[in-house]
PDB file of C-alpha atoms in Angstrom:
ATOM      1  CA  MET A  22       1.843 -33.954  24.091  1.00  0.00           C
ATOM      2  CA  SER A  23       0.628 -33.657  27.564  1.00  0.00           C
ATOM      3  CA  GLY A  24      -2.953 -32.753  28.413  1.00  0.00           C
ATOM      4  CA  ALA A  25      -1.939 -29.226  29.185  1.00  0.00           C
ATOM      5  CA  GLU A  26      -0.523 -28.447  25.688  1.00  0.00           C
ATOM      6  CA  SER A  27      -2.969 -27.580  22.915  1.00  0.00           C
ATOM      7  CA  PHE A  28      -2.170 -27.053  19.076  1.00  0.00           C
ATOM      8  CA  VAL A  29      -3.173 -23.588  17.738  1.00  0.00           C
ATOM      9  CA  PRO A  30      -3.078 -23.494  13.971  1.00  0.00           C
ATOM     10  CA  THR A  31      -1.427 -20.749  12.049  1.00  0.00           C
ATOM     11  CA  PRO A  32      -4.072 -17.907  11.719  1.00  0.00           C
ATOM     12  CA  LEU A  33      -3.023 -17.590   7.894  1.00  0.00           C
ATOM     13  CA  ILE A  34      -1.464 -20.230   5.772  1.00  0.00           C
ATOM     14  CA  PHE A  35       1.276 -19.019   3.228  1.00  0.00           C
ATOM     15  CA  THR A  36       1.562 -22.015   0.989  1.00  0.00           C
ATOM     16  CA  ASP A  37       4.707 -23.484  -0.498  1.00  0.00           C
ATOM     17  CA  SER A  38       3.511 -22.622  -3.925  1.00  0.00           C
ATOM     18  CA  ALA A  39       2.897 -18.946  -3.124  1.00  0.00           C
ATOM     19  CA  ALA A  40       6.481 -18.760  -1.328  1.00  0.00           C
ATOM     20  CA  ALA A  41       8.142 -20.292  -4.320  1.00  0.00           C
ATOM     21  CA  ARG A  42       6.638 -17.603  -6.659  1.00  0.00           C
ATOM     22  CA  LEU A  43       7.498 -14.889  -4.270  1.00  0.00           C
ATOM     23  CA  ARG A  44      11.139 -16.340  -4.245  1.00  0.00           C
ATOM     24  CA  ALA A  45      11.195 -16.127  -8.016  1.00  0.00           C
ATOM     25  CA  LEU A  46       9.901 -12.490  -8.067  1.00  0.00           C
ATOM     26  CA  ILE A  47      12.457 -11.466  -5.346  1.00  0.00           C
ATOM     27  CA  ALA A  48      15.214 -13.076  -7.581  1.00  0.00           C
ATOM     28  CA  GLU A  49      13.833 -11.160 -10.691  1.00  0.00           C
ATOM     29  CA  GLU A  50      13.807  -7.832  -8.716  1.00  0.00           C
ATOM     30  CA  ASN A  51      17.170  -8.821  -7.155  1.00  0.00           C
ATOM     31  CA  ASN A  52      16.113  -7.491  -3.745  1.00  0.00           C
ATOM     32  CA  PRO A  53      16.139  -9.868  -0.885  1.00  0.00           C
ATOM     33  CA  ALA A  54      14.246  -7.284   1.363  1.00  0.00           C
ATOM     34  CA  LEU A  55      11.122  -7.706  -0.474  1.00  0.00           C
ATOM     35  CA  LYS A  56       7.898  -9.269   1.106  1.00  0.00           C
ATOM     36  CA  LEU A  57       4.534 -10.013  -0.105  1.00  0.00           C
ATOM     37  CA  ARG A  58       2.031  -7.469   1.366  1.00  0.00           C
ATOM     38  CA  VAL A  59      -1.567  -8.840   1.359  1.00  0.00           C
ATOM     39  CA  TYR A  60      -4.361  -6.480   2.039  1.00  0.00           C
ATOM     40  CA  VAL A  61      -8.039  -6.013   1.962  1.00  0.00           C
ATOM     41  CA  THR A  62      -9.590  -2.884   0.564  1.00  0.00           C
ATOM     42  CA  GLY A  63     -13.206  -1.731   0.056  1.00  0.00           C
ATOM     43  CA  GLY A  64     -14.781  -2.182  -3.453  1.00  0.00           C
ATOM     44  CA  GLY A  65     -14.905  -4.923  -5.885  1.00  0.00           C
ATOM     45  CA  CYS A  66     -18.004  -6.455  -7.124  1.00  0.00           C
ATOM     46  CA  SER A  67     -18.742  -8.175  -3.683  1.00  0.00           C
ATOM     47  CA  GLY A  68     -17.816  -5.360  -1.322  1.00  0.00           C
ATOM     48  CA  PHE A  69     -14.286  -6.068  -0.427  1.00  0.00           C
ATOM     49  CA  GLN A  70     -11.366  -6.818  -2.663  1.00  0.00           C
ATOM     50  CA  TYR A  71      -7.905  -8.639  -1.997  1.00  0.00           C
ATOM     51  CA  GLY A  72      -4.716  -6.914  -3.103  1.00  0.00           C
ATOM     52  CA  PHE A  73      -1.079  -7.984  -3.240  1.00  0.00           C
ATOM     53  CA  ASP A  74       2.127  -5.874  -3.456  1.00  0.00           C
ATOM     54  CA  PHE A  75       5.751  -5.805  -2.636  1.00  0.00           C
ATOM     55  CA  ALA A  76       6.858  -4.302   0.707  1.00  0.00           C
ATOM     56  CA  GLU A  77      10.288  -3.476   1.702  1.00  0.00           C
ATOM     57  CA  THR A  78       9.319  -2.115   5.151  1.00  0.00           C
ATOM     58  CA  VAL A  79       7.148  -3.600   7.777  1.00  0.00           C
ATOM     59  CA  ASP A  80       5.132  -1.582  10.079  1.00  0.00           C
ATOM     60  CA  GLU A  81       5.247  -2.334  13.799  1.00  0.00           C
ATOM     61  CA  GLU A  82       1.413  -3.538  13.729  1.00  0.00           C
ATOM     62  CA  ASP A  83       1.830  -5.731  10.873  1.00  0.00           C
ATOM     63  CA  THR A  84       1.662  -9.304  11.108  1.00  0.00           C
ATOM     64  CA  ILE A  85       4.548 -11.363   9.500  1.00  0.00           C
ATOM     65  CA  ILE A  86       4.149 -14.856   8.143  1.00  0.00           C
ATOM     66  CA  LYS A  87       7.112 -16.770   7.001  1.00  0.00           C
ATOM     67  CA  ASN A  88       7.712 -19.728   4.689  1.00  0.00           C
ATOM     68  CA  GLY A  89      11.365 -20.559   4.619  1.00  0.00           C
ATOM     69  CA  GLU A  90      13.298 -17.358   3.921  1.00  0.00           C
ATOM     70  CA  VAL A  91      10.299 -15.497   2.391  1.00  0.00           C
ATOM     71  CA  ALA A  92       7.646 -13.674   4.085  1.00  0.00           C
ATOM     72  CA  MET A  93       4.201 -11.992   3.658  1.00  0.00           C
ATOM     73  CA  VAL A  94       2.950  -9.165   5.806  1.00  0.00           C
ATOM     74  CA  ILE A  95      -0.534  -8.088   6.644  1.00  0.00           C
ATOM     75  CA  ASP A  96      -1.759  -4.918   8.244  1.00  0.00           C
ATOM     76  CA  PRO A  97      -3.992  -5.143  11.340  1.00  0.00           C
ATOM     77  CA  LEU A  98      -7.318  -3.997   9.520  1.00  0.00           C
ATOM     78  CA  SER A  99      -6.771  -6.547   6.764  1.00  0.00           C
ATOM     79  CA  TYR A 100      -5.873  -9.229   9.028  1.00  0.00           C
ATOM     80  CA  GLN A 101      -9.181  -9.371  10.846  1.00  0.00           C
ATOM     81  CA  TYR A 102     -10.827 -10.228   7.484  1.00  0.00           C
ATOM     82  CA  LEU A 103      -8.074 -12.843   6.595  1.00  0.00           C
ATOM     83  CA  VAL A 104      -7.918 -15.104   9.762  1.00  0.00           C
ATOM     84  CA  GLY A 105      -8.010 -18.645   8.734  1.00  0.00           C
ATOM     85  CA  SER A 106      -7.320 -17.986   5.186  1.00  0.00           C
ATOM     86  CA  THR A 107      -4.794 -19.662   2.743  1.00  0.00           C
ATOM     87  CA  VAL A 108      -2.642 -17.472   0.416  1.00  0.00           C
ATOM     88  CA  ASP A 109      -1.733 -19.583  -2.573  1.00  0.00           C
ATOM     89  CA  PHE A 110      -0.400 -19.206  -6.136  1.00  0.00           C
ATOM     90  CA  GLU A 111      -1.804 -21.057  -8.943  1.00  0.00           C
ATOM     91  CA  GLU A 112      -1.251 -21.189 -12.706  1.00  0.00           C
ATOM     92  CA  GLY A 113      -4.342 -22.113 -14.898  1.00  0.00           C
ATOM     93  CA  LEU A 114      -6.317 -21.235 -17.996  1.00  0.00           C
ATOM     94  CA  ALA A 115      -7.126 -17.817 -16.289  1.00  0.00           C
ATOM     95  CA  GLY A 116      -3.504 -17.125 -15.885  1.00  0.00           C
ATOM     96  CA  ALA A 117      -0.943 -17.118 -13.034  1.00  0.00           C
ATOM     97  CA  ARG A 118      -1.980 -15.354  -9.916  1.00  0.00           C
ATOM     98  CA  PHE A 119      -1.781 -15.264  -6.146  1.00  0.00           C
ATOM     99  CA  MET A 120      -5.174 -16.096  -4.567  1.00  0.00           C
ATOM    100  CA  ILE A 121      -6.774 -16.328  -1.247  1.00  0.00           C
ATOM    101  CA  GLN A 122      -9.070 -19.016   0.014  1.00  0.00           C
ATOM    102  CA  ASN A 123     -11.000 -17.223   2.774  1.00  0.00           C
ATOM    103  CA  PRO A 124     -13.463 -19.152   5.011  1.00  0.00           C
ATOM    104  CA  ASN A 125     -14.795 -16.023   6.406  1.00  0.00           C
ATOM    105  CA  ALA A 126     -16.314 -14.853   2.951  1.00  0.00           C
ATOM    106  CA  THR A 127     -20.012 -15.402   2.744  1.00  0.00           C
ATOM    107  CA  THR A 128     -20.044 -14.630  -0.997  1.00  0.00           C
ATOM    108  CA  THR A 129     -17.217 -14.196  -3.575  1.00  0.00           C
ATOM    109  CA  CYS A 130     -17.240 -12.880  -7.088  1.00  0.00           C
ATOM    110  CA  GLY A 131     -16.552 -15.127 -10.119  1.00  0.00           C
ATOM    111  CA  CYS A 132     -12.993 -14.216 -10.363  1.00  0.00           C
ATOM    112  CA  GLY A 133     -12.186 -14.834  -6.622  1.00  0.00           C
ATOM    113  CA  ALA A 134     -10.822 -11.086  -6.266  1.00  0.00           C
ATOM    114  CA  SER A 135     -13.587  -9.815  -4.178  1.00  0.00           C
ATOM    115  CA  PHE A 136     -15.750 -11.038  -1.414  1.00  0.00           C
ATOM    116  CA  THR A 137     -18.394 -10.254   1.178  1.00  0.00           C
ATOM    117  CA  VAL A 138     -18.272 -11.278   4.940  1.00  0.00           C
TER     118      VAL A 138
END
């Protein structure tokens, strides 16, 4: 790497665990066009809350982040709250779920589904 080059990290990380779960869900739905839509809405116990949904279409303004052959999409309004976050999938005593580790959140609720910036 020369002195003129610099490494810019991916603004959002789509983990292998989340990608594997998305692949399984796509196989269950038998629709390879599906993507994971990640979004932020107002509400929740901390002011904002995370949401996850399937998306077949991608809007021109959406950001697409791929992991292998699967992808997640984020709208521009949500993207600003999620920069630097990691989208993961975990299975534990609380159940199986997609989750977001967001360094921009100043507070989060106990379940991790809502946050304040």
